[in-house]
Short mmCIF file of C-alpha atoms in Angstrom, two decimals:
data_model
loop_
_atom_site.label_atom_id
_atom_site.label_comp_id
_atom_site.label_asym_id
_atom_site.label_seq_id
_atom_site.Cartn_x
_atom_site.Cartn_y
_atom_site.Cartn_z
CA UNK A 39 -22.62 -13.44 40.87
CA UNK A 40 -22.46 -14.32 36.89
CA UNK A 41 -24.84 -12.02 34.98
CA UNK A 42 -26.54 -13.77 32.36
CA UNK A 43 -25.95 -11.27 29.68
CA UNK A 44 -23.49 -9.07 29.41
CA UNK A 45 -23.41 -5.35 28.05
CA UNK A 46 -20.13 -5.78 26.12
CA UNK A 47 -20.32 -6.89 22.75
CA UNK A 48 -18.55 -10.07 22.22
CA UNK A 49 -15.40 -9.38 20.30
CA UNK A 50 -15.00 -13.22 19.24
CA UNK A 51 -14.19 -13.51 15.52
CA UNK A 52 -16.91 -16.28 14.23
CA UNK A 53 -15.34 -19.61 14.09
CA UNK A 54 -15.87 -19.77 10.36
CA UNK A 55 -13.78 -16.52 10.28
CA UNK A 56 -11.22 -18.09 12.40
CA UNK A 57 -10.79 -21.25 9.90
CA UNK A 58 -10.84 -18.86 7.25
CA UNK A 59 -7.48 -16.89 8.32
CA UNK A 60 -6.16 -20.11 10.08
CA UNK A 61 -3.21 -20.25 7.19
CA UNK A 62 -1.66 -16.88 8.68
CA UNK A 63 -0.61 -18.86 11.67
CA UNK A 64 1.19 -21.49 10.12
CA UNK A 65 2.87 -18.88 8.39
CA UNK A 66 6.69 -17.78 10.13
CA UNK A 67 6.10 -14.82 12.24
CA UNK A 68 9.13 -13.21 11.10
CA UNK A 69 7.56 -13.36 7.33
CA UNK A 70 4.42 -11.46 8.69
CA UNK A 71 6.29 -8.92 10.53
CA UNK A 72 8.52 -8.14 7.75
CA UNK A 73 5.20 -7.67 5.25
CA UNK A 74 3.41 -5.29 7.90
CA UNK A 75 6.48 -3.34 8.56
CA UNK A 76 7.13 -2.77 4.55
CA UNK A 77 3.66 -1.90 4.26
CA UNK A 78 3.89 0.58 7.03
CA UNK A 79 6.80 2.10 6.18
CA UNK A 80 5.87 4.31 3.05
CA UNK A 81 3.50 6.04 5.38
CA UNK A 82 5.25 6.70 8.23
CA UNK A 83 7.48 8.79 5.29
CA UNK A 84 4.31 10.57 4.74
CA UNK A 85 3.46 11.08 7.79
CA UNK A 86 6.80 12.13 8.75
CA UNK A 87 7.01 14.42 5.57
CA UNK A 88 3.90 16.15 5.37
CA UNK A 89 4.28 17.35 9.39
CA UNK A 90 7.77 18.25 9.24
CA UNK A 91 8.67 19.50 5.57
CA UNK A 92 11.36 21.71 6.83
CA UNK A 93 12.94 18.99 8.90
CA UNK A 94 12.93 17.33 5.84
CA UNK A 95 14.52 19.46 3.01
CA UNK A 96 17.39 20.13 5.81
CA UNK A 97 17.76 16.19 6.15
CA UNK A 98 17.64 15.98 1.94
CA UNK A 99 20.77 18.54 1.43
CA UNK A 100 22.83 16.81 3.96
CA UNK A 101 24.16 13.50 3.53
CA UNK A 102 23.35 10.26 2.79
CA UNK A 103 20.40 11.69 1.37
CA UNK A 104 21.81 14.54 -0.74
CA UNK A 105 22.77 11.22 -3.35
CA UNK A 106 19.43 10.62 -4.09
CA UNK A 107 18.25 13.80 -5.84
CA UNK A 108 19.03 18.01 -6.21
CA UNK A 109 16.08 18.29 -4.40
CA UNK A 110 13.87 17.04 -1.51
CA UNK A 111 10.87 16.09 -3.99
CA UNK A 112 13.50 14.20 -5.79
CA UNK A 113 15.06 12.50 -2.44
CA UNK A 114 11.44 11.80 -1.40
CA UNK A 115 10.66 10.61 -4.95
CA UNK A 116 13.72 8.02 -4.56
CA UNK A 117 12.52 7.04 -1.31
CA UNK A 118 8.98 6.13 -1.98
CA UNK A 119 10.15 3.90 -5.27
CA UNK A 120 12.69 2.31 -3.05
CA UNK A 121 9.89 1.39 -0.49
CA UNK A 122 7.38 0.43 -3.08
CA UNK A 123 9.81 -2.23 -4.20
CA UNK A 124 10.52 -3.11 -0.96
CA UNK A 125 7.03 -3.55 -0.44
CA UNK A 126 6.82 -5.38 -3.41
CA UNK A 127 9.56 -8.25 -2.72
CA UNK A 128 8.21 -8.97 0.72
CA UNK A 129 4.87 -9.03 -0.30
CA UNK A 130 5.98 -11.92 -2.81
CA UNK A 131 8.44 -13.47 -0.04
CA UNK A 132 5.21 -13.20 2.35
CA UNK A 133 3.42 -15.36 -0.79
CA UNK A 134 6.37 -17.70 -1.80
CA UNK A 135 7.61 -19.34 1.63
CA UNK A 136 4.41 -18.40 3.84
CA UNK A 137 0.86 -18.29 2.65
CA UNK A 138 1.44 -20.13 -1.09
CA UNK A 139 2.55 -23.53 1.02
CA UNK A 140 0.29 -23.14 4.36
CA UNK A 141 -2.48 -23.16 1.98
CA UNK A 142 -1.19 -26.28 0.20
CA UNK A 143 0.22 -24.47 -3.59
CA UNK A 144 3.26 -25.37 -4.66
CA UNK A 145 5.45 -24.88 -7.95
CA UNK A 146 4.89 -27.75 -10.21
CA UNK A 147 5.83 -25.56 -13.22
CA UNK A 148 8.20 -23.32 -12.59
CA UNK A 149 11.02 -22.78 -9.74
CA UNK A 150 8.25 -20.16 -7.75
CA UNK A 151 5.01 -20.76 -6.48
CA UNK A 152 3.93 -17.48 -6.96
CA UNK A 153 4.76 -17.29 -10.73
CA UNK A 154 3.06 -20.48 -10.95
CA UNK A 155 -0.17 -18.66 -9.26
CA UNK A 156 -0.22 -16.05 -11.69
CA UNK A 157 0.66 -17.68 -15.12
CA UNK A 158 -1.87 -21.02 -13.67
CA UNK A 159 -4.68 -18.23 -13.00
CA UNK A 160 -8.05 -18.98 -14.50
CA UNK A 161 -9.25 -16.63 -16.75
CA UNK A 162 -12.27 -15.57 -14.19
CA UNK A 163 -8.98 -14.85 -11.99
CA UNK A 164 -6.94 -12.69 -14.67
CA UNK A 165 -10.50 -10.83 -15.41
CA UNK A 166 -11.03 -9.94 -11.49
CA UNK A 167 -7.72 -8.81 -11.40
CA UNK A 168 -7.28 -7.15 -14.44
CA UNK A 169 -10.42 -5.08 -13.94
CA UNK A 170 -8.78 -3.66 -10.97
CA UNK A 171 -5.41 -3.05 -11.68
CA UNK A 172 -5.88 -1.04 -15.13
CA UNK A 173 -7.88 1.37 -13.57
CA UNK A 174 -5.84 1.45 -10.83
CA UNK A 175 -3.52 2.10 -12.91
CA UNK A 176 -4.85 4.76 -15.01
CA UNK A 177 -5.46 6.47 -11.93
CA UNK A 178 -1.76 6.43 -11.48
CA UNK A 179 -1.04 7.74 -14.84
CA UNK A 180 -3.67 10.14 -15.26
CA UNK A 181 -2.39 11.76 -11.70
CA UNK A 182 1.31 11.93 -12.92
CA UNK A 183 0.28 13.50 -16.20
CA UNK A 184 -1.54 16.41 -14.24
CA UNK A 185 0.60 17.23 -11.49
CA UNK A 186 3.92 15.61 -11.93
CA UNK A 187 6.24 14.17 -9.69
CA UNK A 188 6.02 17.97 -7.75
CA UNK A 189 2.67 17.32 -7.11
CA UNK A 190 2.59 13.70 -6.07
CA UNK A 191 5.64 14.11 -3.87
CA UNK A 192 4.47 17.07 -1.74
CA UNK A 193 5.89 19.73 -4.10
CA UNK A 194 3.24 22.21 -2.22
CA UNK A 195 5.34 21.55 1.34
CA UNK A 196 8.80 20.89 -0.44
CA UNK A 197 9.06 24.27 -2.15
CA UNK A 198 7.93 22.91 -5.51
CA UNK A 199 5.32 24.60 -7.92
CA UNK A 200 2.22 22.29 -8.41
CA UNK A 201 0.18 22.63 -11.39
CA UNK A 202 -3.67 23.71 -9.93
CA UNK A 203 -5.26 20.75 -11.87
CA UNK A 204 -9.18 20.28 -12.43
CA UNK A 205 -9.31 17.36 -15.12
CA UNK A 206 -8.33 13.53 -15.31
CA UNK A 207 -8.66 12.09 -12.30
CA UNK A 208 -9.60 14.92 -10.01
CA UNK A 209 -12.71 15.50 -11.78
CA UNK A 210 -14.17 12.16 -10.76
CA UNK A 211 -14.94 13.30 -7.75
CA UNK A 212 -12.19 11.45 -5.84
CA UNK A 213 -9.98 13.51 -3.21
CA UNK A 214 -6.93 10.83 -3.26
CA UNK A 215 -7.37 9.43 -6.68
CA UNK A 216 -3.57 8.23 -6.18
CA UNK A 217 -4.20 6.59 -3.09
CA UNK A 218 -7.27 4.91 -4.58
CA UNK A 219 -5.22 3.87 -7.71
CA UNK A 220 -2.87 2.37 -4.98
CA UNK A 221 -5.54 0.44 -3.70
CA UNK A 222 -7.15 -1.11 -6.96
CA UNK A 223 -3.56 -2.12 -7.90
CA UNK A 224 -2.64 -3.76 -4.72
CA UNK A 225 -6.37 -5.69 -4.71
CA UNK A 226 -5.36 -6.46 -8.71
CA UNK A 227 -2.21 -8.11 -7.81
CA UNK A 228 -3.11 -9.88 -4.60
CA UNK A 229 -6.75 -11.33 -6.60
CA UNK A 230 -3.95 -12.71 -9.18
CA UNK A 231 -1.63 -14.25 -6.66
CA UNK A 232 -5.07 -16.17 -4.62
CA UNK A 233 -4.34 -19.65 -6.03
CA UNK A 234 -6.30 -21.41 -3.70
CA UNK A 235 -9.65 -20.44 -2.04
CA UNK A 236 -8.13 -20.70 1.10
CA UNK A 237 -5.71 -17.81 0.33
CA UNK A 238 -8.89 -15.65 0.02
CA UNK A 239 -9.03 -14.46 3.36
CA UNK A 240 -5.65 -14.04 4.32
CA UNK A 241 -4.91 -12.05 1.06
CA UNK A 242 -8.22 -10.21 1.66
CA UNK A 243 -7.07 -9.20 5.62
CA UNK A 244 -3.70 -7.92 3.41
CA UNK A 245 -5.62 -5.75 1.15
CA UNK A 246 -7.94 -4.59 4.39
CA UNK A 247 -4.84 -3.58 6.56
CA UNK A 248 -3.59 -1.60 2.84
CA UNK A 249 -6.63 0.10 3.44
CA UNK A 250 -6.22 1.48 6.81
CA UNK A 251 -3.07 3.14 5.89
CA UNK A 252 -3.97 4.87 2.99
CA UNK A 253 -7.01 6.01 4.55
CA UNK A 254 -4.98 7.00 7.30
CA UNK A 255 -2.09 9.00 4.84
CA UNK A 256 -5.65 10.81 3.51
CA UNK A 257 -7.13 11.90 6.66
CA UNK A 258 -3.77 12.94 7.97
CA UNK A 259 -3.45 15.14 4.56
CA UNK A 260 -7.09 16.50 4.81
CA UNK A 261 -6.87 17.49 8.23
CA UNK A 262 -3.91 19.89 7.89
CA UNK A 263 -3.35 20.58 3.70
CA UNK A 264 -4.52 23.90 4.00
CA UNK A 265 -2.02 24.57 7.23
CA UNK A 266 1.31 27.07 6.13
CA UNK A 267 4.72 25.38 5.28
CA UNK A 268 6.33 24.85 8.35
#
């Protein structure tokens, strides 16, 4: 017997919602793997980092890491660039040969689509964007000026002195003012590269799943930052 109503929500994304991201599937899967695994990958480090600090400084003296630094703050400081501009190129790969064309922009002006999204931007565009990425990126800044690179790269599990730091940008109130500078800066750059309403949502779903790690890096911080160095 078919009940006429169910208890279960219904989990169905609206149709409008489904035309809305319909450019992801036209998009190579490969492409979107690649993008969600360099997005991922930075926080697995932290993760990884922040749970098992000894592990890590053993891992940093031996080789192949030993190259990248004297210490393990410096080998995780390497690491994270190296991931960010990972992050970066596959991000613009994602943009150039996926969503740019399945959304119907192509380069008419230069050899790159997404160059031309960026230099073609309208200025409503460039003042969306810029109004997030330069506080995004004084967050950045302001954090690197207070604690250094011993404080942003987990100096207080890694053996590292950390300045104890009560002004610009930890007295706005914010406990991951980093993370949240990560955040406007990613939803800076992504508003810039949306040449096309239709990249809206697909760019927007981007900046969501962005998001859900850092806010999963913070929780995973909060919940043990006051445990000892193991």
């Amino acid at each position: 017997h078919q009940s006429s109503f169910s208890v279960l929500p219904d989990c169905r994304l609206h149709p409008a919602t489904m035309d809305a991201l319909a450019p992801i599937k036209k998009i190579n899967v490969g492409l979107t793997l690649g993008l969600a695994g360099a997005m991922a990958a930075p926080h697995c480090l932290y993760a990884y980092i922040w749970a098992n600090p000894a592990d890590f400084k053993e891992k940093a003296r031996s080789a192949p890491l030993r190259i990248l630094g004297g210490h393990a703050v410096e080998v995780m400081e390497k690491l994270v660039l190296g991931l960010k501009a990972i992050q970066v190129s596959t991000l613009l790969a994602w943009c150039e040969y996926g969503l740019l064309p399945a959304c119907g922009f192509f380069a008419t002006r230069s050899r790159f689509a997404v160059v031309d999204a960026v230099t073609g931007a309208m200025p409503a565009r460039w003042m969306l964007g810029l109004a997030f990425l330069i506080p995004g990126q004084a967050l950045n800044i302001g954090i690197y000026k207070a604690i250094g690179a011993d404080g942003v790269y987990y100096g207080c599990k890694l053996d590292r002195p950390v300045p104890w730091a009560t002004g610009f940008p930890f007295n706005l109130g914010i406990r991951h003012p980093q993370y949240v500078g990560a955040m406007l800066s990613w939803a800076g750059i992504l508003t810039l590269l949306a040449a096309t309403p239709s990249t809206a949502a697909p760019l927007g779903l981007v900046l969501a799943g962005w998001g859900g790690l850092y806010a999963a890096s913070s929780y995973h911080e909060a919940s043990s930052d006051m445990d000892p160095k193991k």
